[in-house]
JSON list of C-alpha atoms in Angstrom, two decimals:
[
{"chain": "A", "resi": 1, "resn": "GLY", "atom": "CA", "xyz": [-34.97, -71.81, -30.03]},
{"chain": "A", "resi": 2, "resn": "ALA", "atom": "CA", "xyz": [-33.11, -74.96, -29.19]},
{"chain": "A", "resi": 3, "resn": "VAL", "atom": "CA", "xyz": [-29.43, -74.57, -28.38]},
{"chain": "A", "resi": 4, "resn": "VAL", "atom": "CA", "xyz": [-26.76, -77.23, -28.43]},
{"chain": "A", "resi": 5, "resn": "SER", "atom": "CA", "xyz": [-23.47, -76.35, -26.78]},
{"chain": "A", "resi": 6, "resn": "GLN", "atom": "CA", "xyz": [-20.32, -78.18, -27.78]},
{"chain": "A", "resi": 7, "resn": "HIS", "atom": "CA", "xyz": [-17.04, -77.98, -25.91]},
{"chain": "A", "resi": 8, "resn": "PRO", "atom": "CA", "xyz": [-14.18, -77.50, -26.52]},
{"chain": "A", "resi": 9, "resn": "SER", "atom": "CA", "xyz": [-14.26, -75.62, -29.79]},
{"chain": "A", "resi": 10, "resn": "ARG", "atom": "CA", "xyz": [-10.64, -76.44, -30.49]},
{"chain": "A", "resi": 11, "resn": "VAL", "atom": "CA", "xyz": [-8.26, -78.98, -29.01]},
{"chain": "A", "resi": 12, "resn": "ILE", "atom": "CA", "xyz": [-4.73, -80.04, -29.81]},
{"chain": "A", "resi": 13, "resn": "CYS", "atom": "CA", "xyz": [-3.48, -83.27, -28.34]},
{"chain": "A", "resi": 14, "resn": "LYS", "atom": "CA", "xyz": [-0.47, -85.50, -28.63]},
{"chain": "A", "resi": 15, "resn": "SER", "atom": "CA", "xyz": [-0.62, -88.73, -30.54]},
{"chain": "A", "resi": 16, "resn": "GLY", "atom": "CA", "xyz": [-1.60, -91.61, -28.27]},
{"chain": "A", "resi": 17, "resn": "THR", "atom": "CA", "xyz": [-3.61, -89.56, -25.81]},
{"chain": "A", "resi": 18, "resn": "SER", "atom": "CA", "xyz": [-7.39, -89.40, -25.45]},
{"chain": "A", "resi": 19, "resn": "VAL", "atom": "CA", "xyz": [-9.66, -86.43, -25.94]},
{"chain": "A", "resi": 20, "resn": "LYS", "atom": "CA", "xyz": [-13.20, -85.92, -24.67]},
{"chain": "A", "resi": 21, "resn": "ILE", "atom": "CA", "xyz": [-15.72, -83.71, -26.46]},
{"chain": "A", "resi": 22, "resn": "GLU", "atom": "CA", "xyz": [-18.93, -82.67, -24.73]},
{"chain": "A", "resi": 23, "resn": "CYS", "atom": "CA", "xyz": [-22.29, -81.95, -26.30]},
{"chain": "A", "resi": 24, "resn": "ARG", "atom": "CA", "xyz": [-25.04, -80.41, -24.18]},
{"chain": "A", "resi": 25, "resn": "SER", "atom": "CA", "xyz": [-28.63, -79.53, -24.97]},
{"chain": "A", "resi": 26, "resn": "LEU", "atom": "CA", "xyz": [-29.11, -76.30, -23.04]},
{"chain": "A", "resi": 27, "resn": "ASP", "atom": "CA", "xyz": [-32.84, -75.74, -22.96]},
{"chain": "A", "resi": 28, "resn": "PHE", "atom": "CA", "xyz": [-34.34, -79.08, -23.84]},
{"chain": "A", "resi": 29, "resn": "GLN", "atom": "CA", "xyz": [-33.91, -82.74, -23.14]},
{"chain": "A", "resi": 30, "resn": "ALA", "atom": "CA", "xyz": [-32.44, -84.93, -25.81]},
{"chain": "A", "resi": 31, "resn": "THR", "atom": "CA", "xyz": [-32.81, -88.68, -25.49]},
{"chain": "A", "resi": 32, "resn": "THR", "atom": "CA", "xyz": [-30.91, -89.02, -28.72]},
{"chain": "A", "resi": 33, "resn": "MET", "atom": "CA", "xyz": [-27.90, -87.09, -29.93]},
{"chain": "A", "resi": 34, "resn": "PHE", "atom": "CA", "xyz": [-25.81, -87.58, -33.03]},
{"chain": "A", "resi": 35, "resn": "TRP", "atom": "CA", "xyz": [-22.11, -87.30, -33.72]},
{"chain": "A", "resi": 36, "resn": "TYR", "atom": "CA", "xyz": [-20.78, -86.30, -37.11]},
{"chain": "A", "resi": 37, "resn": "ARG", "atom": "CA", "xyz": [-17.31, -86.01, -38.54]},
{"chain": "A", "resi": 38, "resn": "GLN", "atom": "CA", "xyz": [-16.44, -83.52, -41.23]},
{"chain": "A", "resi": 39, "resn": "PHE", "atom": "CA", "xyz": [-13.29, -83.60, -43.29]},
{"chain": "A", "resi": 40, "resn": "PRO", "atom": "CA", "xyz": [-12.03, -80.37, -44.88]},
{"chain": "A", "resi": 41, "resn": "LYS", "atom": "CA", "xyz": [-14.26, -79.18, -47.72]},
{"chain": "A", "resi": 42, "resn": "GLN", "atom": "CA", "xyz": [-16.45, -82.25, -47.37]},
{"chain": "A", "resi": 43, "resn": "SER", "atom": "CA", "xyz": [-19.84, -83.11, -46.06]},
{"chain": "A", "resi": 44, "resn": "LEU", "atom": "CA", "xyz": [-20.83, -84.33, -42.64]},
{"chain": "A", "resi": 45, "resn": "MET", "atom": "CA", "xyz": [-20.65, -88.06, -42.11]},
{"chain": "A", "resi": 46, "resn": "LEU", "atom": "CA", "xyz": [-22.78, -89.55, -39.38]},
{"chain": "A", "resi": 47, "resn": "MET", "atom": "CA", "xyz": [-20.56, -91.49, -37.01]},
{"chain": "A", "resi": 48, "resn": "ALA", "atom": "CA", "xyz": [-22.95, -92.67, -34.36]},
{"chain": "A", "resi": 49, "resn": "THR", "atom": "CA", "xyz": [-26.26, -92.18, -32.63]},
{"chain": "A", "resi": 50, "resn": "SER", "atom": "CA", "xyz": [-25.99, -91.58, -28.91]},
{"chain": "A", "resi": 51, "resn": "ASN", "atom": "CA", "xyz": [-28.88, -92.96, -26.85]},
{"chain": "A", "resi": 52, "resn": "GLU", "atom": "CA", "xyz": [-29.48, -91.82, -23.30]},
{"chain": "A", "resi": 53, "resn": "GLY", "atom": "CA", "xyz": [-29.06, -94.69, -20.89]},
{"chain": "A", "resi": 54, "resn": "SER", "atom": "CA", "xyz": [-28.06, -97.25, -23.48]},
{"chain": "A", "resi": 55, "resn": "LYS", "atom": "CA", "xyz": [-25.30, -98.11, -25.91]},
{"chain": "A", "resi": 56, "resn": "ALA", "atom": "CA", "xyz": [-24.59, -95.93, -28.88]},
{"chain": "A", "resi": 57, "resn": "THR", "atom": "CA", "xyz": [-25.34, -97.11, -32.38]},
{"chain": "A", "resi": 58, "resn": "TYR", "atom": "CA", "xyz": [-22.36, -96.80, -34.68]},
{"chain": "A", "resi": 59, "resn": "GLU", "atom": "CA", "xyz": [-22.41, -96.39, -38.42]},
{"chain": "A", "resi": 60, "resn": "GLN", "atom": "CA", "xyz": [-20.66, -98.93, -40.57]},
{"chain": "A", "resi": 61, "resn": "GLY", "atom": "CA", "xyz": [-16.93, -98.44, -40.60]},
{"chain": "A", "resi": 62, "resn": "VAL", "atom": "CA", "xyz": [-16.74, -96.42, -37.39]},
{"chain": "A", "resi": 63, "resn": "GLU", "atom": "CA", "xyz": [-14.61, -98.04, -34.71]},
{"chain": "A", "resi": 64, "resn": "LYS", "atom": "CA", "xyz": [-16.61, -98.14, -31.48]},
{"chain": "A", "resi": 65, "resn": "ASP", "atom": "CA", "xyz": [-13.47, -98.75, -29.40]},
{"chain": "A", "resi": 66, "resn": "LYS", "atom": "CA", "xyz": [-11.80, -95.73, -30.92]},
{"chain": "A", "resi": 67, "resn": "PHE", "atom": "CA", "xyz": [-14.75, -93.37, -30.58]},
{"chain": "A", "resi": 68, "resn": "LEU", "atom": "CA", "xyz": [-16.37, -93.94, -27.20]},
{"chain": "A", "resi": 69, "resn": "ILE", "atom": "CA", "xyz": [-19.77, -92.38, -26.71]},
{"chain": "A", "resi": 70, "resn": "ASN", "atom": "CA", "xyz": [-21.49, -91.89, -23.38]},
{"chain": "A", "resi": 71, "resn": "HIS", "atom": "CA", "xyz": [-24.96, -90.41, -22.95]},
{"chain": "A", "resi": 72, "resn": "ALA", "atom": "CA", "xyz": [-25.44, -90.49, -19.21]},
{"chain": "A", "resi": 73, "resn": "SER", "atom": "CA", "xyz": [-28.11, -87.81, -18.93]},
{"chain": "A", "resi": 74, "resn": "LEU", "atom": "CA", "xyz": [-30.86, -86.26, -21.01]},
{"chain": "A", "resi": 75, "resn": "THR", "atom": "CA", "xyz": [-28.75, -83.19, -21.70]},
{"chain": "A", "resi": 76, "resn": "LEU", "atom": "CA", "xyz": [-25.22, -84.48, -22.13]},
{"chain": "A", "resi": 77, "resn": "SER", "atom": "CA", "xyz": [-23.46, -86.74, -24.57]},
{"chain": "A", "resi": 78, "resn": "THR", "atom": "CA", "xyz": [-19.70, -87.15, -24.73]},
{"chain": "A", "resi": 79, "resn": "LEU", "atom": "CA", "xyz": [-17.43, -88.43, -27.48]},
{"chain": "A", "resi": 80, "resn": "THR", "atom": "CA", "xyz": [-14.00, -89.64, -26.43]},
{"chain": "A", "resi": 81, "resn": "VAL", "atom": "CA", "xyz": [-11.40, -90.17, -29.11]},
{"chain": "A", "resi": 82, "resn": "THR", "atom": "CA", "xyz": [-9.11, -92.78, -27.59]},
{"chain": "A", "resi": 83, "resn": "SER", "atom": "CA", "xyz": [-5.45, -93.23, -28.44]},
{"chain": "A", "resi": 84, "resn": "ALA", "atom": "CA", "xyz": [-5.72, -90.43, -30.95]},
{"chain": "A", "resi": 85, "resn": "HIS", "atom": "CA", "xyz": [-3.60, -90.41, -34.09]},
{"chain": "A", "resi": 86, "resn": "PRO", "atom": "CA", "xyz": [-3.04, -87.70, -36.69]},
{"chain": "A", "resi": 87, "resn": "GLU", "atom": "CA", "xyz": [-5.59, -89.32, -39.01]},
{"chain": "A", "resi": 88, "resn": "ASP", "atom": "CA", "xyz": [-8.24, -88.65, -36.34]},
{"chain": "A", "resi": 89, "resn": "SER", "atom": "CA", "xyz": [-7.72, -84.94, -36.83]},
{"chain": "A", "resi": 90, "resn": "SER", "atom": "CA", "xyz": [-11.01, -83.56, -38.05]},
{"chain": "A", "resi": 91, "resn": "PHE", "atom": "CA", "xyz": [-13.99, -81.39, -37.26]},
{"chain": "A", "resi": 92, "resn": "TYR", "atom": "CA", "xyz": [-16.50, -83.15, -35.03]},
{"chain": "A", "resi": 93, "resn": "ILE", "atom": "CA", "xyz": [-20.07, -81.90, -34.73]},
{"chain": "A", "resi": 94, "resn": "CYS", "atom": "CA", "xyz": [-22.89, -83.07, -32.53]},
{"chain": "A", "resi": 95, "resn": "SER", "atom": "CA", "xyz": [-26.58, -82.53, -32.99]},
{"chain": "A", "resi": 96, "resn": "ALA", "atom": "CA", "xyz": [-29.82, -83.17, -31.17]},
{"chain": "A", "resi": 97, "resn": "ARG", "atom": "CA", "xyz": [-33.42, -83.19, -32.22]},
{"chain": "A", "resi": 98, "resn": "GLN", "atom": "CA", "xyz": [-36.05, -81.16, -30.43]},
{"chain": "A", "resi": 99, "resn": "GLY", "atom": "CA", "xyz": [-39.50, -82.41, -31.27]},
{"chain": "A", "resi": 100, "resn": "ALA", "atom": "CA", "xyz": [-40.75, -81.54, -34.73]},
{"chain": "A", "resi": 101, "resn": "ASP", "atom": "CA", "xyz": [-38.39, -78.59, -35.10]},
{"chain": "A", "resi": 102, "resn": "GLY", "atom": "CA", "xyz": [-35.69, -80.73, -36.55]},
{"chain": "A", "resi": 103, "resn": "TYR", "atom": "CA", "xyz": [-32.06, -80.99, -35.63]},
{"chain": "A", "resi": 104, "resn": "THR", "atom": "CA", "xyz": [-29.96, -78.40, -33.87]},
{"chain": "A", "resi": 105, "resn": "PHE", "atom": "CA", "xyz": [-26.21, -78.58, -34.28]},
{"chain": "A", "resi": 106, "resn": "GLY", "atom": "CA", "xyz": [-23.40, -77.68, -31.97]},
{"chain": "A", "resi": 107, "resn": "SER", "atom": "CA", "xyz": [-20.70, -75.30, -33.13]},
{"chain": "A", "resi": 108, "resn": "GLY", "atom": "CA", "xyz": [-18.22, -78.11, -33.64]},
{"chain": "A", "resi": 109, "resn": "THR", "atom": "CA", "xyz": [-14.84, -79.14, -32.26]},
{"chain": "A", "resi": 110, "resn": "ARG", "atom": "CA", "xyz": [-11.66, -78.87, -34.29]},
{"chain": "A", "resi": 111, "resn": "LEU", "atom": "CA", "xyz": [-9.40, -81.73, -33.18]},
{"chain": "A", "resi": 112, "resn": "THR", "atom": "CA", "xyz": [-5.74, -81.64, -34.16]},
{"chain": "A", "resi": 113, "resn": "VAL", "atom": "CA", "xyz": [-3.55, -84.57, -33.21]},
{"chain": "A", "resi": 114, "resn": "VAL", "atom": "CA", "xyz": [0.18, -83.89, -33.35]},
{"chain": "B", "resi": 1, "resn": "ALA", "atom": "CA", "xyz": [-31.30, -95.46, -48.81]},
{"chain": "B", "resi": 2, "resn": "GLN", "atom": "CA", "xyz": [-31.78, -91.79, -49.45]},
{"chain": "B", "resi": 3, "resn": "SER", "atom": "CA", "xyz": [-29.06, -89.64, -51.00]},
{"chain": "B", "resi": 4, "resn": "VAL", "atom": "CA", "xyz": [-28.60, -86.04, -51.99]},
{"chain": "B", "resi": 5, "resn": "THR", "atom": "CA", "xyz": [-26.54, -84.41, -54.72]},
{"chain": "B", "resi": 6, "resn": "GLN", "atom": "CA", "xyz": [-25.27, -80.87, -54.79]},
{"chain": "B", "resi": 7, "resn": "PRO", "atom": "CA", "xyz": [-23.77, -80.57, -58.26]},
{"chain": "B", "resi": 8, "resn": "ASP", "atom": "CA", "xyz": [-21.97, -77.28, -57.69]},
{"chain": "B", "resi": 9, "resn": "ILE", "atom": "CA", "xyz": [-18.88, -77.30, -55.48]},
{"chain": "B", "resi": 10, "resn": "HIS", "atom": "CA", "xyz": [-18.41, -73.54, -55.74]},
{"chain": "B", "resi": 11, "resn": "ILE", "atom": "CA", "xyz": [-20.72, -70.72, -56.74]},
{"chain": "B", "resi": 12, "resn": "THR", "atom": "CA", "xyz": [-19.52, -67.15, -57.17]},
{"chain": "B", "resi": 13, "resn": "VAL", "atom": "CA", "xyz": [-21.94, -64.24, -57.29]},
{"chain": "B", "resi": 14, "resn": "SER", "atom": "CA", "xyz": [-21.70, -60.50, -56.99]},
{"chain": "B", "resi": 15, "resn": "GLU", "atom": "CA", "xyz": [-23.22, -58.78, -54.01]},
{"chain": "B", "resi": 16, "resn": "GLY", "atom": "CA", "xyz": [-26.79, -57.84, -54.79]},
{"chain": "B", "resi": 17, "resn": "ALA", "atom": "CA", "xyz": [-27.19, -60.50, -57.45]},
{"chain": "B", "resi": 18, "resn": "SER", "atom": "CA", "xyz": [-29.67, -63.33, -57.18]},
{"chain": "B", "resi": 19, "resn": "LEU", "atom": "CA", "xyz": [-28.64, -66.80, -56.08]},
{"chain": "B", "resi": 20, "resn": "GLU", "atom": "CA", "xyz": [-29.78, -70.33, -56.74]},
{"chain": "B", "resi": 21, "resn": "LEU", "atom": "CA", "xyz": [-28.07, -73.37, -55.22]},
{"chain": "B", "resi": 22, "resn": "ARG", "atom": "CA", "xyz": [-29.04, -76.70, -56.65]},
{"chain": "B", "resi": 23, "resn": "CYS", "atom": "CA", "xyz": [-29.99, -79.82, -54.75]},
{"chain": "B", "resi": 24, "resn": "ASN", "atom": "CA", "xyz": [-31.29, -83.12, -56.08]},
{"chain": "B", "resi": 25, "resn": "TYR", "atom": "CA", "xyz": [-32.32, -86.03, -53.94]},
{"chain": "B", "resi": 26, "resn": "SER", "atom": "CA", "xyz": [-32.97, -89.70, -54.33]},
{"chain": "B", "resi": 27, "resn": "TYR", "atom": "CA", "xyz": [-35.69, -91.28, -52.23]},
{"chain": "B", "resi": 28, "resn": "GLY", "atom": "CA", "xyz": [-38.61, -93.55, -52.95]},
{"chain": "B", "resi": 29, "resn": "ALA", "atom": "CA", "xyz": [-41.25, -91.45, -51.23]},
{"chain": "B", "resi": 30, "resn": "THR", "atom": "CA", "xyz": [-41.65, -87.80, -50.32]},
{"chain": "B", "resi": 31, "resn": "PRO", "atom": "CA", "xyz": [-38.67, -87.00, -48.15]},
{"chain": "B", "resi": 32, "resn": "TYR", "atom": "CA", "xyz": [-37.99, -84.42, -45.54]},
{"chain": "B", "resi": 33, "resn": "LEU", "atom": "CA", "xyz": [-35.65, -81.80, -46.99]},
{"chain": "B", "resi": 34, "resn": "PHE", "atom": "CA", "xyz": [-33.38, -79.28, -45.33]},
{"chain": "B", "resi": 35, "resn": "TRP", "atom": "CA", "xyz": [-30.94, -76.53, -46.13]},
{"chain": "B", "resi": 36, "resn": "TYR", "atom": "CA", "xyz": [-28.22, -75.66, -43.64]},
{"chain": "B", "resi": 37, "resn": "VAL", "atom": "CA", "xyz": [-25.53, -72.98, -43.69]},
{"chain": "B", "resi": 38, "resn": "GLN", "atom": "CA", "xyz": [-22.10, -73.32, -42.14]},
{"chain": "B", "resi": 39, "resn": "SER", "atom": "CA", "xyz": [-19.69, -70.46, -41.57]},
{"chain": "B", "resi": 40, "resn": "PRO", "atom": "CA", "xyz": [-15.97, -71.34, -41.36]},
{"chain": "B", "resi": 41, "resn": "GLY", "atom": "CA", "xyz": [-15.17, -73.31, -38.22]},
{"chain": "B", "resi": 42, "resn": "GLN", "atom": "CA", "xyz": [-18.75, -73.28, -37.06]},
{"chain": "B", "resi": 43, "resn": "GLY", "atom": "CA", "xyz": [-21.59, -75.72, -36.72]},
{"chain": "B", "resi": 44, "resn": "LEU", "atom": "CA", "xyz": [-24.63, -75.82, -38.96]},
{"chain": "B", "resi": 45, "resn": "GLN", "atom": "CA", "xyz": [-27.55, -73.45, -38.83]},
{"chain": "B", "resi": 46, "resn": "LEU", "atom": "CA", "xyz": [-30.91, -74.49, -40.26]},
{"chain": "B", "resi": 47, "resn": "LEU", "atom": "CA", "xyz": [-32.10, -72.13, -43.00]},
{"chain": "B", "resi": 48, "resn": "LEU", "atom": "CA", "xyz": [-35.34, -73.88, -43.82]},
{"chain": "B", "resi": 49, "resn": "LYS", "atom": "CA", "xyz": [-37.00, -77.25, -44.04]},
{"chain": "B", "resi": 50, "resn": "TYR", "atom": "CA", "xyz": [-39.76, -78.97, -45.98]},
{"chain": "B", "resi": 51, "resn": "PHE", "atom": "CA", "xyz": [-41.90, -81.69, -44.45]},
{"chain": "B", "resi": 52, "resn": "SER", "atom": "CA", "xyz": [-45.18, -81.32, -46.33]},
{"chain": "B", "resi": 53, "resn": "GLY", "atom": "CA", "xyz": [-47.68, -78.76, -47.60]},
{"chain": "B", "resi": 54, "resn": "ASP", "atom": "CA", "xyz": [-46.73, -75.68, -49.60]},
{"chain": "B", "resi": 55, "resn": "THR", "atom": "CA", "xyz": [-43.83, -76.57, -51.86]},
{"chain": "B", "resi": 56, "resn": "LEU", "atom": "CA", "xyz": [-42.34, -73.08, -51.63]},
{"chain": "B", "resi": 57, "resn": "VAL", "atom": "CA", "xyz": [-40.69, -72.77, -48.24]},
{"chain": "B", "resi": 58, "resn": "GLN", "atom": "CA", "xyz": [-39.56, -69.54, -46.67]},
{"chain": "B", "resi": 59, "resn": "GLY", "atom": "CA", "xyz": [-36.56, -69.57, -44.39]},
{"chain": "B", "resi": 60, "resn": "ILE", "atom": "CA", "xyz": [-34.40, -67.25, -42.39]},
{"chain": "B", "resi": 61, "resn": "LYS", "atom": "CA", "xyz": [-32.10, -64.57, -43.77]},
{"chain": "B", "resi": 62, "resn": "GLY", "atom": "CA", "xyz": [-34.28, -64.07, -46.85]},
{"chain": "B", "resi": 63, "resn": "PHE", "atom": "CA", "xyz": [-33.78, -67.56, -48.26]},
{"chain": "B", "resi": 64, "resn": "GLU", "atom": "CA", "xyz": [-36.45, -69.70, -49.85]},
{"chain": "B", "resi": 65, "resn": "ALA", "atom": "CA", "xyz": [-36.51, -73.13, -51.45]},
{"chain": "B", "resi": 66, "resn": "GLU", "atom": "CA", "xyz": [-38.94, -74.90, -53.71]},
{"chain": "B", "resi": 67, "resn": "PHE", "atom": "CA", "xyz": [-39.69, -78.61, -53.59]},
{"chain": "B", "resi": 68, "resn": "LYS", "atom": "CA", "xyz": [-40.27, -80.00, -57.07]},
{"chain": "B", "resi": 69, "resn": "ARG", "atom": "CA", "xyz": [-41.29, -83.62, -56.88]},
{"chain": "B", "resi": 70, "resn": "SER", "atom": "CA", "xyz": [-41.15, -84.16, -60.65]},
{"chain": "B", "resi": 71, "resn": "GLN", "atom": "CA", "xyz": [-37.51, -83.07, -60.71]},
{"chain": "B", "resi": 72, "resn": "SER", "atom": "CA", "xyz": [-36.53, -84.50, -57.30]},
{"chain": "B", "resi": 73, "resn": "SER", "atom": "CA", "xyz": [-35.12, -81.11, -56.51]},
{"chain": "B", "resi": 74, "resn": "PHE", "atom": "CA", "xyz": [-35.07, -78.69, -53.62]},
{"chain": "B", "resi": 75, "resn": "ASN", "atom": "CA", "xyz": [-33.15, -75.65, -54.86]},
{"chain": "B", "resi": 76, "resn": "LEU", "atom": "CA", "xyz": [-32.29, -72.79, -52.56]},
{"chain": "B", "resi": 77, "resn": "ARG", "atom": "CA", "xyz": [-32.79, -69.22, -53.72]},
{"chain": "B", "resi": 78, "resn": "LYS", "atom": "CA", "xyz": [-32.21, -65.70, -52.56]},
{"chain": "B", "resi": 79, "resn": "PRO", "atom": "CA", "xyz": [-33.14, -62.63, -54.62]},
{"chain": "B", "resi": 80, "resn": "SER", "atom": "CA", "xyz": [-30.26, -60.41, -53.48]},
{"chain": "B", "resi": 81, "resn": "VAL", "atom": "CA", "xyz": [-27.11, -61.78, -51.93]},
{"chain": "B", "resi": 82, "resn": "HIS", "atom": "CA", "xyz": [-25.21, -59.97, -49.18]},
{"chain": "B", "resi": 83, "resn": "TRP", "atom": "CA", "xyz": [-21.49, -60.34, -48.52]},
{"chain": "B", "resi": 84, "resn": "SER", "atom": "CA", "xyz": [-22.33, -61.97, -45.19]},
{"chain": "B", "resi": 85, "resn": "ASP", "atom": "CA", "xyz": [-24.00, -64.84, -47.05]},
{"chain": "B", "resi": 86, "resn": "ALA", "atom": "CA", "xyz": [-20.59, -66.20, -48.05]},
{"chain": "B", "resi": 87, "resn": "ALA", "atom": "CA", "xyz": [-20.47, -69.64, -46.42]},
{"chain": "B", "resi": 88, "resn": "GLU", "atom": "CA", "xyz": [-20.89, -73.34, -47.07]},
{"chain": "B", "resi": 89, "resn": "TYR", "atom": "CA", "xyz": [-24.41, -74.51, -47.80]},
{"chain": "B", "resi": 90, "resn": "PHE", "atom": "CA", "xyz": [-25.58, -78.05, -47.24]},
{"chain": "B", "resi": 91, "resn": "CYS", "atom": "CA", "xyz": [-28.70, -79.67, -48.55]},
{"chain": "B", "resi": 92, "resn": "ALA", "atom": "CA", "xyz": [-29.93, -82.66, -46.56]},
{"chain": "B", "resi": 93, "resn": "VAL", "atom": "CA", "xyz": [-32.58, -85.32, -47.04]},
{"chain": "B", "resi": 94, "resn": "ALA", "atom": "CA", "xyz": [-34.20, -87.60, -44.54]},
{"chain": "B", "resi": 95, "resn": "LYS", "atom": "CA", "xyz": [-36.72, -90.40, -44.60]},
{"chain": "B", "resi": 96, "resn": "SER", "atom": "CA", "xyz": [-40.12, -89.02, -43.75]},
{"chain": "B", "resi": 97, "resn": "GLY", "atom": "CA", "xyz": [-41.38, -89.93, -40.31]},
{"chain": "B", "resi": 98, "resn": "GLY", "atom": "CA", "xyz": [-39.53, -91.58, -37.48]},
{"chain": "B", "resi": 99, "resn": "SER", "atom": "CA", "xyz": [-36.28, -90.07, -36.39]},
{"chain": "B", "resi": 100, "resn": "TYR", "atom": "CA", "xyz": [-35.60, -88.62, -39.88]},
{"chain": "B", "resi": 101, "resn": "ILE", "atom": "CA", "xyz": [-31.85, -88.46, -39.42]},
{"chain": "B", "resi": 102, "resn": "PRO", "atom": "CA", "xyz": [-30.58, -86.24, -42.24]},
{"chain": "B", "resi": 103, "resn": "THR", "atom": "CA", "xyz": [-28.13, -87.34, -44.90]},
{"chain": "B", "resi": 104, "resn": "PHE", "atom": "CA", "xyz": [-26.05, -84.45, -46.18]},
{"chain": "B", "resi": 105, "resn": "GLY", "atom": "CA", "xyz": [-24.87, -83.46, -49.61]},
{"chain": "B", "resi": 106, "resn": "ARG", "atom": "CA", "xyz": [-21.23, -82.54, -50.06]},
{"chain": "B", "resi": 107, "resn": "GLY", "atom": "CA", "xyz": [-21.98, -78.84, -49.81]},
{"chain": "B", "resi": 108, "resn": "THR", "atom": "CA", "xyz": [-21.69, -75.80, -52.04]},
{"chain": "B", "resi": 109, "resn": "SER", "atom": "CA", "xyz": [-19.28, -73.04, -51.19]},
{"chain": "B", "resi": 110, "resn": "LEU", "atom": "CA", "xyz": [-20.74, -69.60, -51.88]},
{"chain": "B", "resi": 111, "resn": "ILE", "atom": "CA", "xyz": [-18.31, -66.82, -52.71]},
{"chain": "B", "resi": 112, "resn": "VAL", "atom": "CA", "xyz": [-19.62, -63.28, -52.82]},
{"chain": "B", "resi": 113, "resn": "HIS", "atom": "CA", "xyz": [-17.76, -60.59, -54.74]},
{"chain": "B", "resi": 114, "resn": "PRO", "atom": "CA", "xyz": [-18.20, -56.97, -53.68]}
]
């Protein structure tokens, strides 16, 4: 089946620095990928839709300058958390859709900003 | 816009007992419905999905769910729970057709007692 690889699985960074998270579709091409944020014991909130070769579409309330998304190829989307602060600490998950099979999710990235 | 409600935050069952996790949705037409499972610190794995056809859907790991249009429900069931089923379960709903990006419920945490 479809596999989505997300890297890193965990990252700790200092406040004010930037962190890049990668999301790769391993055995299929994904023109569209999705980035979610999950707070502890809560559901997944869609942050943005990443479109290959064009600008990402952000959900209401998500700062596009804070969460930079790049989808330069059909198998890779990246999310960069810029000038990270402790309140950005969260679990970030990407997903991609493969045809009619629905969405496949990455294993997530635990970001801790200290 | 579509929405989904999972009324139970926690469910505790004994190993070997049957399980039912509740999910109610709000959508004007027949939606696409999903159940995902998430182990601690991991991404989401699709258990099953309903797009159309037979309202009783079989999934992986012995799970099934039944779409009941009259009750706007899509409850997840398993006849005999194993300790390894302890995890977070998310019901999701999406608009039928198009990109059907799922909207997630808040999740139900399943605790399994030996």
